[in-house]
């Protein structure tokens, strides 16, 4: 096993960037931002969409770490199938010495988060899931038959495929800025990165819900235009009937950029259920005694209901 780390320090107040190799293939580099108290052993990890890089979650990193949370934003290397991704992600968590984690996945990131929870269900590594504009079955994109040909396509064609799912027409300034930022991130990705992500996004696969039914889930989606169809959203609701729902009136494909305050609030609400436990993603000193007491009562009530 080869493990290679490059530390690139940014501004003193910013999280530091890591590049980590956990596979035998030196070209498979995980890029990540790790921010917040290192004493937290069950952090919140962000997985980006097809067009995203680790820094698309900068608004979550800045806000949540300011409130005492440990968060890690990832950019995954080139993997061509879900099993290969899951194996690499498990090795990354092993290297970071993280036994269990909370996962926030956007679009493809959400699907990969579900597949990883499914992959590790016999020895669980996922404590909870926040699925933003995500899906449970790749067939919704009607491109399973082309999935194996993406590696042949030049970068400009792959970018055109991705851009076709971006919102068009009149937009409010925050949404327009969010799309501009994502277009810039898309331009930074190479042909193999884009081809592999589109392959993961479209190759025939679906989530097996019985393997992850005991994991707390929050489904986050928007009521305005996004790449997900109404049918795909309804399928997610059916798959996770007990999931919390975090609906945003607007936000398009990238609410974590253009509606960050609402997204950050929903993230805190989701993580609140773990405060005062070994799976808390926040520094205990940042949680008030009153809040902990309320959480303990809530947990006790919930346990009693389950026993009944």
Coordinates of C-alpha atoms in Angstrom, one line a residue:
X1 CA 0.0 0.0 0.0
X2 CA 1.4 3.3 -1.0
X3 CA 0.4 6.4 0.9
X4 CA 1.6 9.7 -0.2
X5 CA 0.7 13.1 1.3
X6 CA 1.4 16.5 0.1
X7 CA 0.6 19.4 2.4
X8 CA -0.3 22.7 0.8
X9 CA -1.0 25.3 3.4
X10 CA -3.4 28.1 2.4
X11 CA -4.2 31.2 4.5
X12 CA -3.6 30.6 8.2
X13 CA -7.4 30.8 8.9
X14 CA -8.3 28.4 6.1
X15 CA -8.4 24.6 6.1
X16 CA -5.3 22.9 4.7
X17 CA -5.4 20.9 1.5
X18 CA -4.3 17.3 1.3
X19 CA -3.5 15.1 -1.6
X20 CA -3.5 11.4 -0.6
X21 CA -2.8 8.2 -2.6
X22 CA -4.1 5.0 -1.0
X23 CA -4.1 2.7 -4.1
X24 CA -1.1 1.0 -5.8
X25 CA -1.8 3.2 -8.8
X26 CA 0.1 6.5 -8.1
X27 CA -2.2 8.4 -10.4
X28 CA -5.2 7.9 -8.2
X29 CA -5.0 11.0 -5.9
X30 CA -7.7 12.0 -3.4
X31 CA -7.7 15.8 -2.9
X32 CA -9.4 17.1 0.2
X33 CA -9.8 20.0 2.6
X34 CA -9.9 18.9 6.3
X35 CA -11.1 21.7 8.6
X36 CA -12.2 21.9 12.2
X37 CA -11.1 20.2 15.4
X38 CA -9.0 17.0 14.7
X39 CA -10.2 15.5 17.9
X40 CA -13.5 14.8 16.3
X41 CA -13.5 11.2 15.0
X42 CA -16.8 11.2 13.2
X43 CA -16.7 14.2 10.9
X44 CA -19.0 15.3 8.1
X45 CA -17.6 14.4 4.7
X46 CA -18.7 16.2 1.5
X47 CA -18.8 14.4 -1.9
X48 CA -19.2 16.6 -5.0
X49 CA -21.3 16.1 -8.1
X50 CA -20.0 15.3 -11.6
X51 CA -18.9 18.8 -12.3
X52 CA -17.6 19.7 -8.8
X53 CA -14.3 19.7 -7.0
X54 CA -13.7 19.7 -3.2
X55 CA -13.9 23.5 -3.0
X56 CA -17.5 23.8 -4.2
X57 CA -18.4 23.3 -0.5
X58 CA -16.3 26.3 0.6
X59 CA -19.4 28.0 2.1
X60 CA -20.1 24.9 4.2
X61 CA -16.5 24.6 5.3
X62 CA -16.3 28.2 6.5
X63 CA -19.6 28.3 8.3
X64 CA -19.6 24.8 9.9
X65 CA -16.0 25.0 11.2
X66 CA -16.8 28.4 12.7
X67 CA -19.5 26.6 14.7
X68 CA -17.2 23.9 15.9
X69 CA -17.8 21.1 13.4
X70 CA -15.1 19.1 11.7
X71 CA -15.7 18.8 8.0
X72 CA -13.8 17.2 5.1
X73 CA -14.5 18.1 1.5
X74 CA -13.3 15.5 -1.1
X75 CA -12.4 15.3 -4.7
X76 CA -12.2 11.7 -5.8
X77 CA -9.7 10.3 -8.3
X78 CA -10.4 8.5 -11.5
X79 CA -12.4 5.4 -10.8
X80 CA -14.4 3.5 -13.4
X81 CA -16.8 1.5 -11.4
X82 CA -18.7 1.8 -8.1
X83 CA -16.9 -1.1 -6.4
X84 CA -13.5 0.4 -7.2
X85 CA -14.6 3.8 -5.8
X86 CA -16.0 2.2 -2.6
X87 CA -12.8 0.2 -2.0
X88 CA -10.7 3.3 -2.5
X89 CA -12.9 5.4 -0.2
X90 CA -12.6 2.7 2.5
X91 CA -8.8 2.8 2.3
X92 CA -8.9 6.6 2.5
X93 CA -11.0 6.5 5.8
X94 CA -8.6 3.9 7.1
X95 CA -5.7 6.2 6.4
X96 CA -7.4 9.1 8.0
X97 CA -8.2 6.8 11.0
X98 CA -11.9 7.5 10.8
X99 CA -14.0 4.6 11.9
X100 CA -17.4 6.1 11.1
X101 CA -18.4 9.3 9.3
X102 CA -21.4 11.3 8.2
X103 CA -21.7 11.8 4.4
X104 CA -23.2 14.8 2.5
X105 CA -23.4 13.8 -1.1
X106 CA -24.5 16.1 -4.0
X107 CA -26.1 14.4 -7.0
X108 CA -23.4 11.8 -8.1
X109 CA -21.8 12.3 -4.7
X110 CA -25.1 11.3 -3.0
X111 CA -25.3 8.2 -5.1
X112 CA -21.8 7.2 -4.3
X113 CA -22.4 7.9 -0.6
X114 CA -25.4 5.4 -0.7
X115 CA -23.3 2.8 -2.5
X116 CA -20.5 3.1 0.0
X117 CA -23.0 2.7 2.9
X118 CA -24.3 -0.4 1.1
X119 CA -20.8 -1.7 0.4
X120 CA -19.9 -1.4 4.1
X121 CA -23.2 -2.6 5.6
X122 CA -21.7 -5.7 7.2
X123 CA -19.1 -3.5 9.0
X124 CA -20.7 -0.1 8.9
X125 CA -18.6 3.0 8.2
X126 CA -21.5 5.4 7.6
X127 CA -23.2 6.9 10.6
X128 CA -25.7 9.1 8.6
X129 CA -26.5 10.4 5.1
X130 CA -27.5 13.8 3.8
X131 CA -28.5 13.4 0.1
X132 CA -28.7 16.6 -1.9
X133 CA -30.4 16.5 -5.3
X134 CA -29.4 12.9 -5.4
X135 CA -30.8 9.7 -6.9
X136 CA -30.9 5.9 -6.2
X137 CA -30.9 4.4 -9.7
X138 CA -28.7 5.5 -12.6
X139 CA -31.3 4.4 -15.2
X140 CA -33.1 7.7 -14.6
X141 CA -30.5 9.4 -17.0
X142 CA -31.3 7.0 -19.9
X143 CA -27.6 6.7 -20.7
X144 CA -26.7 3.3 -19.4
X145 CA -26.1 2.1 -22.9
X146 CA -23.5 4.9 -23.5
X147 CA -21.8 4.7 -20.2
X148 CA -19.0 2.4 -21.5
X149 CA -18.1 4.9 -24.3
X150 CA -17.4 8.0 -22.3
X151 CA -13.8 7.2 -22.0
X152 CA -13.4 7.5 -25.7
X153 CA -15.0 11.0 -25.9
X154 CA -12.9 14.2 -26.0
X155 CA -13.1 16.6 -23.1
X156 CA -15.2 19.2 -24.9
X157 CA -17.9 16.7 -25.7
X158 CA -18.0 15.5 -22.1
X159 CA -18.3 19.1 -20.8
X160 CA -21.1 19.7 -23.3
X161 CA -23.0 16.8 -21.8
X162 CA -22.6 18.1 -18.3
X163 CA -23.5 21.7 -19.2
X164 CA -26.7 20.5 -20.8
X165 CA -28.0 19.9 -17.3
X166 CA -27.2 23.4 -16.0
X167 CA -30.1 25.8 -15.6
X168 CA -30.7 28.4 -18.4
X169 CA -32.8 31.5 -18.7
X170 CA -33.3 34.3 -16.2
X171 CA -31.8 33.6 -12.8
X172 CA -31.3 35.5 -9.6
X173 CA -27.7 36.8 -9.0
X174 CA -26.8 34.2 -6.4
X175 CA -27.9 31.3 -8.7
X176 CA -26.1 32.8 -11.7
X177 CA -22.9 33.2 -9.6
X178 CA -23.2 29.6 -8.4
X179 CA -23.5 28.3 -12.0
X180 CA -20.6 30.5 -13.1
X181 CA -18.5 29.0 -10.3
X182 CA -19.5 25.4 -11.2
X183 CA -18.6 26.1 -14.9
X184 CA -15.2 27.3 -13.8
X185 CA -14.8 24.1 -11.7
X186 CA -15.9 22.0 -14.7
X187 CA -13.2 23.6 -16.8
X188 CA -10.6 22.6 -14.3
X189 CA -11.4 18.8 -14.7
X190 CA -9.5 16.7 -17.2
X191 CA -10.9 14.3 -19.8
X192 CA -10.3 11.2 -17.7
X193 CA -11.8 12.8 -14.6
X194 CA -14.9 13.8 -16.4
X195 CA -15.2 10.5 -18.3
X196 CA -14.9 8.4 -15.2
X197 CA -17.5 10.5 -13.3
X198 CA -20.0 10.3 -16.1
X199 CA -19.4 6.6 -16.3
X200 CA -20.1 6.3 -12.5
X201 CA -23.1 8.5 -13.0
X202 CA -24.6 6.5 -15.8
X203 CA -23.4 2.8 -15.7
X204 CA -26.3 0.5 -14.7
X205 CA -26.6 0.4 -11.0
X206 CA -29.1 1.0 -8.2
X207 CA -29.1 1.2 -4.4
X208 CA -30.2 -1.8 -2.3
X209 CA -32.3 -0.1 0.4
X210 CA -32.5 -3.1 2.8
X211 CA -28.7 -2.9 3.3
X212 CA -28.8 0.7 4.6
X213 CA -32.3 1.0 6.1
X214 CA -31.0 1.6 9.7
X215 CA -28.9 4.7 8.7
X216 CA -30.4 8.1 9.5
X217 CA -31.1 10.0 6.3
X218 CA -32.0 13.5 5.3
X219 CA -33.2 14.1 1.7
X220 CA -32.5 17.6 0.5
X221 CA -34.0 18.8 -2.7
X222 CA -35.4 21.9 -4.4
X223 CA -38.8 22.9 -5.8
X224 CA -37.4 24.8 -8.8
X225 CA -35.5 23.6 -11.9
X226 CA -32.9 20.9 -11.4
X227 CA -31.4 18.0 -13.3
X228 CA -33.6 15.6 -11.3
X229 CA -37.1 14.7 -12.5
X230 CA -40.1 14.6 -10.2
X231 CA -40.2 10.8 -10.7
X232 CA -36.6 10.5 -9.4
X233 CA -37.4 12.5 -6.3
X234 CA -40.5 10.4 -5.6
X235 CA -38.4 7.3 -5.9
X236 CA -36.0 8.6 -3.2
X237 CA -38.9 9.3 -0.9
X238 CA -40.2 5.8 -1.4
X239 CA -36.7 4.3 -0.8
X240 CA -36.3 6.2 2.5
X241 CA -39.8 6.5 3.9
X242 CA -38.5 7.5 7.4
X243 CA -36.0 10.1 6.1
X244 CA -36.1 13.7 7.1
X245 CA -37.0 16.0 4.3
X246 CA -35.2 19.3 3.7
X247 CA -37.0 21.2 1.0
X248 CA -35.7 24.4 -0.5
X249 CA -38.1 26.6 -2.6
X250 CA -35.2 27.5 -4.9
X251 CA -31.6 26.6 -5.4
X252 CA -31.4 24.7 -8.7
X253 CA -28.7 22.1 -9.0
X254 CA -26.3 23.8 -6.6
X255 CA -28.2 25.0 -3.5
X256 CA -25.0 24.6 -1.3
X257 CA -23.6 27.5 -3.3
X258 CA -26.5 29.8 -3.9
X259 CA -28.7 29.0 -0.8
X260 CA -25.8 28.1 1.6
X261 CA -27.5 29.6 4.7
X262 CA -30.5 27.3 4.3
X263 CA -28.4 24.3 3.4
X264 CA -26.1 24.9 6.4
X265 CA -29.1 25.1 8.7
X266 CA -30.5 21.8 7.5
X267 CA -27.1 20.2 8.0
X268 CA -27.0 21.4 11.6
X269 CA -30.5 20.1 12.2
X270 CA -29.5 16.7 10.8
X271 CA -26.3 16.5 12.9
X272 CA -28.1 17.7 16.1
X273 CA -29.4 14.2 16.8
X274 CA -25.8 13.0 17.4
X275 CA -24.7 15.8 19.8
X276 CA -23.6 14.3 23.1
X277 CA -22.7 11.0 21.5
X278 CA -19.5 9.5 20.3
X279 CA -20.7 10.2 16.7
X280 CA -21.0 13.9 17.2
X281 CA -19.3 15.9 14.4
X282 CA -19.0 19.0 16.6
X283 CA -16.6 20.0 19.4
X284 CA -18.5 19.3 22.7
X285 CA -17.3 22.6 24.1
X286 CA -19.4 24.4 21.4
X287 CA -22.6 22.7 22.5
X288 CA -24.6 24.3 25.3
X289 CA -25.7 22.2 28.3
X290 CA -29.3 23.0 27.6
X291 CA -29.0 21.8 24.0
X292 CA -27.3 18.5 25.2
X293 CA -30.1 18.0 27.8
X294 CA -32.8 18.4 25.1
X295 CA -30.9 16.0 22.9
X296 CA -30.6 13.4 25.6
X297 CA -34.3 13.6 26.3
X298 CA -35.0 13.2 22.6
X299 CA -32.7 10.2 22.3
X300 CA -34.3 8.6 25.4
X301 CA -37.8 9.1 24.0
X302 CA -36.8 7.7 20.6
X303 CA -35.2 4.6 22.2
X304 CA -38.4 4.0 24.2
X305 CA -40.5 4.2 21.1
X306 CA -38.3 1.7 19.3
X307 CA -38.5 -0.7 22.2
X308 CA -42.3 -0.5 22.2

